[in-house]
Every structure is written in structure tokens, then in C-alpha cells.
Amino acid sequence: MSLRPIIIAVDGPAGSGKSSICAAAAQKLGWMTLNTGMIYRAAAYVGVIRKVIEPQKGPKSPQVFRVDELAMGRLARELAQDLKWDSSKQGLEWQGKLLGSDLDDPTIAGAASLIAKMAGVREALLDIQRTLALAAPRGIFVDGRDIGTVVFPDAELKIFFTATLEVRAKRRLDQLSGPTSGAEVALEEIRNAIAYRDHQDQSRQSAPLKKADDAVEFDTSLWSFDESVEQLIALIQKLNLC
Ligand code: DC
């Protein structure tokens, strides 16, 4: 008998709602989640702290960084030894400390997307994603960009989340600041940053963001958050996975 949990591999672009919708569905099902984007963000965060990644002066979007690629690969390997995932807090612990809002910083998101292009970094972070996910007792949503194609090509179900760029930018804005007056400029900035990250994530050579051939497409553009959670659970129930 296999002790492996049921793995739902969830991929999709930034702001498509993967992590938050899966977290709510997991809570209702008594399952776990693993947000692998946080692992890339953690690597970027530690890279910035250690000055292996240096944000350059200039336009905010797209922000330019200088990165020592070899040192970044080494750092990612070192980091992977020391990461724990707390599914209940939806957070990563590094050296016993919860990495919280630091990982939400747009500079860290931009740096994460950049280092995610590096084959050495991806290789260093692959095993830790599998190890953390396989520790789930029953079922787990693992979300990222290459979960169905690379990390868990044998997942029980693969889902590819989508939403229009406009909807994704608006959601990110609400997440970061709440609906405030004078937010037009910020919305434009967020839209540009997301479009740039989409391009970077989809066009890289190493494990680019793409829908696995056998993934179900899940477009959340027209659904509220609660409707998306209901649709996700309905899909899993229809396939008798819970
Ligand atoms: O999901 P997110 O925005 O927190 O992810 C941050 C970056 O990490 C994203 O731009 C691409 C990268 N990433 C990746 O390449 N592969 C994954 N499995 C998860 C994230």
C-alpha cells in the first residue's frame, strides 16, 4: 500500500489565485498546501540579504538586478537544507524563523522570478519541494509554475489556473493595499510588473510556466473567491479524490 498523499499539482501565472484558493479548499477538506513560489521568494530574500542579488537603481518596473549566478546556486542549496513549511500558517520557516511579509515585497517577487530562470537554482530547490509535499498525511495542493510538468508529473490531478491580466493585477493591488483612492498609478505599475513576470516565467529555458498536456484549465476571471473555492472542491469530488 502506498503511503503517498494525494497530490494536486496546481500551476498558473502570478495573481491567478492559486495559493489563496487552494488554501481555502485545503482547509475545508482537511488537506495541506505547499506554496512553492514562497520557496523561490525565500531564496531571493536570502540572496538579497547576503548581497548575492543586488537591486540596481533605475525604473521600478521592470526592476533590474545584478546576480552572482554561481553563488546563488550555492546559496539555494544551503537554504534548502534549512527550510520548513508550516501549512497552518501558510508560511516558510528558515533557521527557525517564520518568513512573513518580507516575501510579499515586489522587489523580492521580481528577484524570485529572475533567479527562477537559473537551472542551478531550480535544481537546488527541486528535492525540498518534493520532500515537503510528500510529508502531507492525506492530500496536498502543491502550487507553482512547473509542478505538473517537472516537480510532480505523476500527480493525481493537474490544474492550470488562469485569469485575465486585468483581473490578476486588481487582485494583487487589493492584496497589497486595499482599494484606495489614487490607486491608478499603482495598478498600472502592478499590471506591468505582472506582465513582465509572466513573460519571464513563460519564456525561460529551464522549466517554463506552461500548462501540462493532461492538466485541467481553471479560469477564475469571472468567479468570486468563494465560487472559485467551491468549483475547485467540486472538481476534486467529481474525480473521487476526496
Ligand atoms: O507564485 P509566486 O509569485 O510567489 O512565485 C514567485 C516566482 O517564483 C515566480 O515569478 C516564478 C517562480 N516560481 C517558479 O519558477 N517555479 C515554481 N514552482 C514556483 C515559483
CSV table of C-alpha atoms and ligand atoms in Angstrom, one decimal:
chain,number,residue,atom,x,y,z
A,1,MET,CA,0.0,0.0,0.0
A,2,SER,CA,1.4,3.4,-0.9
A,3,LEU,CA,1.7,6.0,1.9
A,4,ARG,CA,1.9,8.8,-0.6
A,5,PRO,CA,-0.6,11.6,-0.2
A,6,ILE,CA,-2.9,12.6,-3.0
A,7,ILE,CA,-1.1,15.3,-4.9
A,8,ILE,CA,-2.9,18.1,-6.7
A,9,ALA,CA,-0.4,19.9,-8.9
A,10,VAL,CA,-1.5,23.5,-9.4
A,11,ASP,CA,0.2,25.8,-11.8
A,12,GLY,CA,-0.6,29.2,-13.3
A,13,PRO,CA,0.6,32.8,-13.6
A,14,ALA,CA,1.1,35.3,-10.8
A,15,GLY,CA,-2.2,36.5,-9.3
A,16,SER,CA,-4.3,33.7,-10.8
A,17,GLY,CA,-5.5,32.9,-7.2
A,18,LYS,CA,-3.7,29.5,-6.9
A,19,SER,CA,-2.4,29.8,-3.4
A,20,SER,CA,-5.3,31.5,-1.7
A,21,ILE,CA,-8.0,29.4,-3.3
A,22,CYS,CA,-6.1,26.2,-2.7
A,23,ALA,CA,-5.5,27.2,1.0
A,24,ALA,CA,-9.3,27.7,1.5
A,25,ALA,CA,-10.1,24.5,-0.3
A,26,ALA,CA,-7.5,22.6,1.8
A,27,GLN,CA,-8.9,23.9,5.0
A,28,LYS,CA,-12.4,22.6,4.1
A,29,LEU,CA,-11.0,19.2,3.1
A,30,GLY,CA,-8.6,18.9,6.0
A,31,TRP,CA,-5.7,18.7,3.5
A,32,MET,CA,-2.4,20.6,3.3
A,33,THR,CA,-0.9,23.1,0.9
A,34,LEU,CA,2.6,23.9,-0.3
A,35,ASN,CA,3.2,27.2,-2.0
A,36,THR,CA,6.4,26.6,-3.9
A,37,GLY,CA,6.6,30.3,-5.0
A,38,MET,CA,7.4,31.1,-1.4
A,39,ILE,CA,10.5,28.8,-1.7
A,40,TYR,CA,11.7,30.8,-4.7
A,41,ARG,CA,10.9,34.1,-2.8
A,42,ALA,CA,12.8,32.8,0.2
A,43,ALA,CA,15.8,32.1,-1.9
A,44,ALA,CA,15.5,35.6,-3.4
A,45,TYR,CA,15.1,37.1,0.1
A,46,VAL,CA,18.2,35.4,1.4
A,47,GLY,CA,20.1,36.3,-1.8
A,48,VAL,CA,19.3,40.0,-1.2
A,49,ILE,CA,20.3,39.8,2.5
A,50,ARG,CA,23.6,38.1,1.6
A,51,LYS,CA,24.1,40.6,-1.3
A,52,VAL,CA,24.3,37.8,-3.8
A,53,ILE,CA,21.4,39.6,-5.5
A,54,GLU,CA,21.8,43.4,-5.8
A,55,PRO,CA,18.8,45.5,-6.9
A,56,GLN,CA,20.1,48.2,-9.2
A,57,LYS,CA,19.0,51.8,-9.2
A,58,GLY,CA,16.6,52.7,-12.1
A,59,PRO,CA,12.9,52.1,-13.0
A,60,LYS,CA,10.8,50.1,-10.5
A,61,SER,CA,9.2,48.1,-13.2
A,62,PRO,CA,10.9,46.1,-14.6
A,63,GLN,CA,13.4,46.3,-11.8
A,64,VAL,CA,17.0,45.4,-12.7
A,65,PHE,CA,19.2,43.1,-10.5
A,66,ARG,CA,22.8,42.1,-10.5
A,67,VAL,CA,23.1,38.4,-9.5
A,68,ASP,CA,26.2,36.2,-9.0
A,69,GLU,CA,24.6,33.1,-10.5
A,70,LEU,CA,27.2,30.6,-9.1
A,71,ALA,CA,26.9,32.0,-5.6
A,72,MET,CA,23.1,32.0,-5.9
A,73,GLY,CA,23.1,28.3,-6.8
A,74,ARG,CA,25.3,27.5,-3.8
A,75,LEU,CA,23.0,29.7,-1.6
A,76,ALA,CA,19.9,27.9,-2.8
A,77,ARG,CA,21.5,24.5,-1.9
A,78,GLU,CA,22.3,25.8,1.5
A,79,LEU,CA,18.9,27.2,2.1
A,80,ALA,CA,17.2,24.0,1.0
A,81,GLN,CA,18.8,22.2,4.0
A,82,ASP,CA,17.2,24.6,6.4
A,83,LEU,CA,13.6,25.2,5.2
A,84,LYS,CA,10.4,24.0,6.9
A,85,TRP,CA,6.8,24.6,5.7
A,86,ASP,CA,4.1,25.5,8.2
A,87,SER,CA,0.9,24.6,6.3
A,88,SER,CA,-1.4,26.0,9.0
A,89,LYS,CA,0.4,29.4,8.9
A,90,GLN,CA,0.9,29.2,5.2
A,91,GLY,CA,4.4,30.1,5.8
A,92,LEU,CA,8.0,29.1,5.4
A,93,GLU,CA,10.4,28.8,8.3
A,94,TRP,CA,14.1,29.4,7.7
A,95,GLN,CA,16.5,28.8,10.5
A,96,GLY,CA,13.5,28.5,12.9
A,97,LYS,CA,12.1,31.9,11.9
A,98,LEU,CA,8.8,32.4,10.0
A,99,LEU,CA,9.5,34.3,6.8
A,100,GLY,CA,6.4,36.6,6.7
A,101,SER,CA,5.6,39.7,4.9
A,102,ASP,CA,9.2,40.2,3.8
A,103,LEU,CA,8.4,37.7,1.0
A,104,ASP,CA,5.5,39.9,-0.3
A,105,ASP,CA,7.8,42.7,-1.2
A,106,PRO,CA,7.6,43.4,-5.0
A,107,THR,CA,11.4,43.6,-5.2
A,108,ILE,CA,11.6,40.1,-3.7
A,109,ALA,CA,8.9,38.9,-6.2
A,110,GLY,CA,10.9,40.4,-9.1
A,111,ALA,CA,14.2,38.8,-7.9
A,112,ALA,CA,12.4,35.5,-7.4
A,113,SER,CA,11.2,35.4,-11.0
A,114,LEU,CA,14.8,36.3,-12.1
A,115,ILE,CA,16.6,33.6,-10.1
A,116,ALA,CA,13.9,31.1,-11.1
A,117,LYS,CA,15.3,31.2,-14.6
A,118,MET,CA,18.6,29.7,-13.3
A,119,ALA,CA,18.9,26.0,-13.8
A,120,GLY,CA,21.3,25.7,-10.8
A,121,VAL,CA,18.7,27.3,-8.5
A,122,ARG,CA,15.8,25.2,-9.8
A,123,GLU,CA,17.9,22.0,-9.4
A,124,ALA,CA,18.8,23.0,-5.8
A,125,LEU,CA,15.2,23.6,-4.9
A,126,LEU,CA,13.6,20.6,-6.5
A,127,ASP,CA,14.1,18.0,-3.8
A,128,ILE,CA,12.9,20.2,-1.0
A,129,GLN,CA,9.6,20.8,-2.8
A,130,ARG,CA,9.1,17.0,-3.2
A,131,THR,CA,10.1,16.3,0.4
A,132,LEU,CA,7.9,18.9,2.0
A,133,ALA,CA,4.9,17.9,-0.1
A,134,LEU,CA,5.3,14.1,0.4
A,135,ALA,CA,5.2,14.7,4.2
A,136,ALA,CA,1.4,15.5,4.0
A,137,PRO,CA,-0.7,12.9,5.7
A,138,ARG,CA,-3.6,12.7,3.3
A,139,GLY,CA,-3.9,15.2,0.4
A,140,ILE,CA,-2.0,18.3,-0.6
A,141,PHE,CA,-2.3,21.1,-3.1
A,142,VAL,CA,1.2,22.0,-4.4
A,143,ASP,CA,1.2,25.2,-6.3
A,144,GLY,CA,3.8,26.9,-8.5
A,145,ARG,CA,4.8,27.1,-12.2
A,146,ASP,CA,6.2,23.7,-13.0
A,147,ILE,CA,4.5,21.4,-10.5
A,148,GLY,CA,2.5,19.4,-13.1
A,149,THR,CA,5.4,19.4,-15.7
A,150,VAL,CA,8.5,18.8,-13.5
A,151,VAL,CA,8.0,18.5,-9.7
A,152,PHE,CA,5.1,16.0,-9.7
A,153,PRO,CA,4.5,14.9,-13.3
A,154,ASP,CA,2.7,11.9,-11.8
A,155,ALA,CA,0.2,13.9,-9.7
A,156,GLU,CA,-3.3,12.5,-9.2
A,157,LEU,CA,-4.7,15.7,-10.7
A,158,LYS,CA,-3.1,18.7,-12.5
A,159,ILE,CA,-4.9,22.0,-12.6
A,160,PHE,CA,-3.8,25.1,-14.6
A,161,PHE,CA,-5.2,28.3,-13.1
A,162,THR,CA,-5.8,31.3,-15.3
A,163,ALA,CA,-7.3,34.8,-15.1
A,164,THR,CA,-7.0,37.8,-17.3
A,165,LEU,CA,-4.1,40.2,-16.7
A,166,GLU,CA,-6.5,42.9,-15.6
A,167,VAL,CA,-8.2,40.7,-13.0
A,168,ARG,CA,-4.9,39.5,-11.7
A,169,ALA,CA,-3.5,43.0,-11.3
A,170,LYS,CA,-6.6,44.2,-9.5
A,171,ARG,CA,-6.4,41.3,-7.1
A,172,ARG,CA,-2.7,41.9,-6.4
A,173,LEU,CA,-3.5,45.6,-5.7
A,174,ASP,CA,-6.3,44.7,-3.3
A,175,GLN,CA,-3.9,42.2,-1.5
A,176,LEU,CA,-1.1,44.8,-1.2
A,177,SER,CA,-3.0,47.9,-0.3
A,178,GLY,CA,-6.8,47.5,-0.2
A,179,PRO,CA,-8.9,49.6,-2.6
A,180,THR,CA,-7.6,53.2,-2.0
A,181,SER,CA,-8.1,56.4,-3.9
A,182,GLY,CA,-5.4,57.4,-6.3
A,183,ALA,CA,-4.5,53.8,-6.9
A,184,GLU,CA,-4.5,54.1,-10.7
A,185,VAL,CA,-0.7,54.6,-10.9
A,186,ALA,CA,-0.1,51.6,-8.6
A,187,LEU,CA,-2.5,49.5,-10.6
A,188,GLU,CA,-0.6,50.3,-13.8
A,189,GLU,CA,2.7,49.5,-12.1
A,190,ILE,CA,1.4,46.2,-10.8
A,191,ARG,CA,0.0,45.3,-14.2
A,192,ASN,CA,3.4,46.0,-15.9
A,193,ALA,CA,5.2,44.0,-13.2
A,194,ILE,CA,2.9,41.0,-13.6
A,195,ALA,CA,3.1,41.1,-17.4
A,196,TYR,CA,6.9,41.2,-17.1
A,197,ARG,CA,7.0,38.3,-14.7
A,198,ASP,CA,4.5,36.3,-17.0
A,199,HIS,CA,6.9,36.8,-19.8
A,200,GLN,CA,9.9,35.9,-17.7
A,201,ASP,CA,8.2,32.8,-16.3
A,202,GLN,CA,6.9,31.6,-19.7
A,203,SER,CA,9.9,32.3,-21.8
A,204,ARG,CA,12.7,30.9,-19.6
A,205,GLN,CA,14.6,27.8,-20.9
A,206,SER,CA,14.5,25.9,-17.6
A,207,ALA,CA,11.0,24.5,-16.6
A,208,PRO,CA,9.0,27.4,-18.1
A,209,LEU,CA,5.4,28.1,-17.0
A,210,LYS,CA,3.1,26.1,-19.2
A,211,LYS,CA,0.0,24.0,-19.0
A,212,ALA,CA,0.8,20.3,-18.8
A,213,ASP,CA,-1.0,18.4,-21.6
A,214,ASP,CA,-3.1,16.5,-19.1
A,215,ALA,CA,-4.0,19.5,-16.9
A,216,VAL,CA,-7.5,20.8,-16.4
A,217,GLU,CA,-7.8,24.5,-17.2
A,218,PHE,CA,-9.4,26.5,-14.3
A,219,ASP,CA,-10.3,30.1,-15.3
A,220,THR,CA,-11.2,32.2,-12.2
A,221,SER,CA,-11.7,35.5,-14.0
A,222,LEU,CA,-15.4,35.6,-13.6
A,223,TRP,CA,-15.7,33.9,-10.3
A,224,SER,CA,-15.7,35.3,-6.8
A,225,PHE,CA,-13.2,33.9,-4.3
A,226,ASP,CA,-15.9,31.7,-2.7
A,227,GLU,CA,-17.1,30.5,-6.1
A,228,SER,CA,-13.6,29.5,-7.1
A,229,VAL,CA,-13.1,27.5,-3.9
A,230,GLU,CA,-16.5,25.7,-4.4
A,231,GLN,CA,-15.6,24.9,-8.1
A,232,LEU,CA,-12.2,23.5,-7.0
A,233,ILE,CA,-13.7,21.3,-4.4
A,234,ALA,CA,-16.5,20.2,-6.8
A,235,LEU,CA,-13.8,19.2,-9.3
A,236,ILE,CA,-11.9,17.1,-6.7
A,237,GLN,CA,-15.1,15.4,-5.5
A,238,LYS,CA,-16.2,14.7,-9.1
A,239,LEU,CA,-12.9,12.8,-9.6
A,240,ASN,CA,-13.4,10.9,-6.3
A,241,LEU,CA,-10.1,12.2,-4.9
A,242,CYS,CA,-11.6,13.0,-1.5
B,1,DC,O1,3.9,32.3,-7.1
B,1,DC,P1,4.9,33.4,-6.8
B,1,DC,O2,4.6,34.7,-7.4
B,1,DC,O3,5.1,33.6,-5.3
B,1,DC,O4,6.3,32.9,-7.4
B,1,DC,C1,7.5,33.7,-7.3
B,1,DC,C2,8.4,33.4,-8.5
B,1,DC,O5,8.9,32.1,-8.3
B,1,DC,C3,7.7,33.3,-9.9
B,1,DC,O6,7.8,34.5,-10.6
B,1,DC,C4,8.3,32.2,-10.6
B,1,DC,C5,9.0,31.4,-9.6
B,1,DC,N1,8.4,30.0,-9.4
B,1,DC,C6,8.9,29.1,-10.2
B,1,DC,O7,9.6,29.4,-11.2
B,1,DC,N2,8.5,27.8,-10.0
B,1,DC,C7,7.7,27.4,-9.1
B,1,DC,N3,7.3,26.2,-8.9
B,1,DC,C8,7.2,28.4,-8.2
B,1,DC,C9,7.6,29.7,-8.4
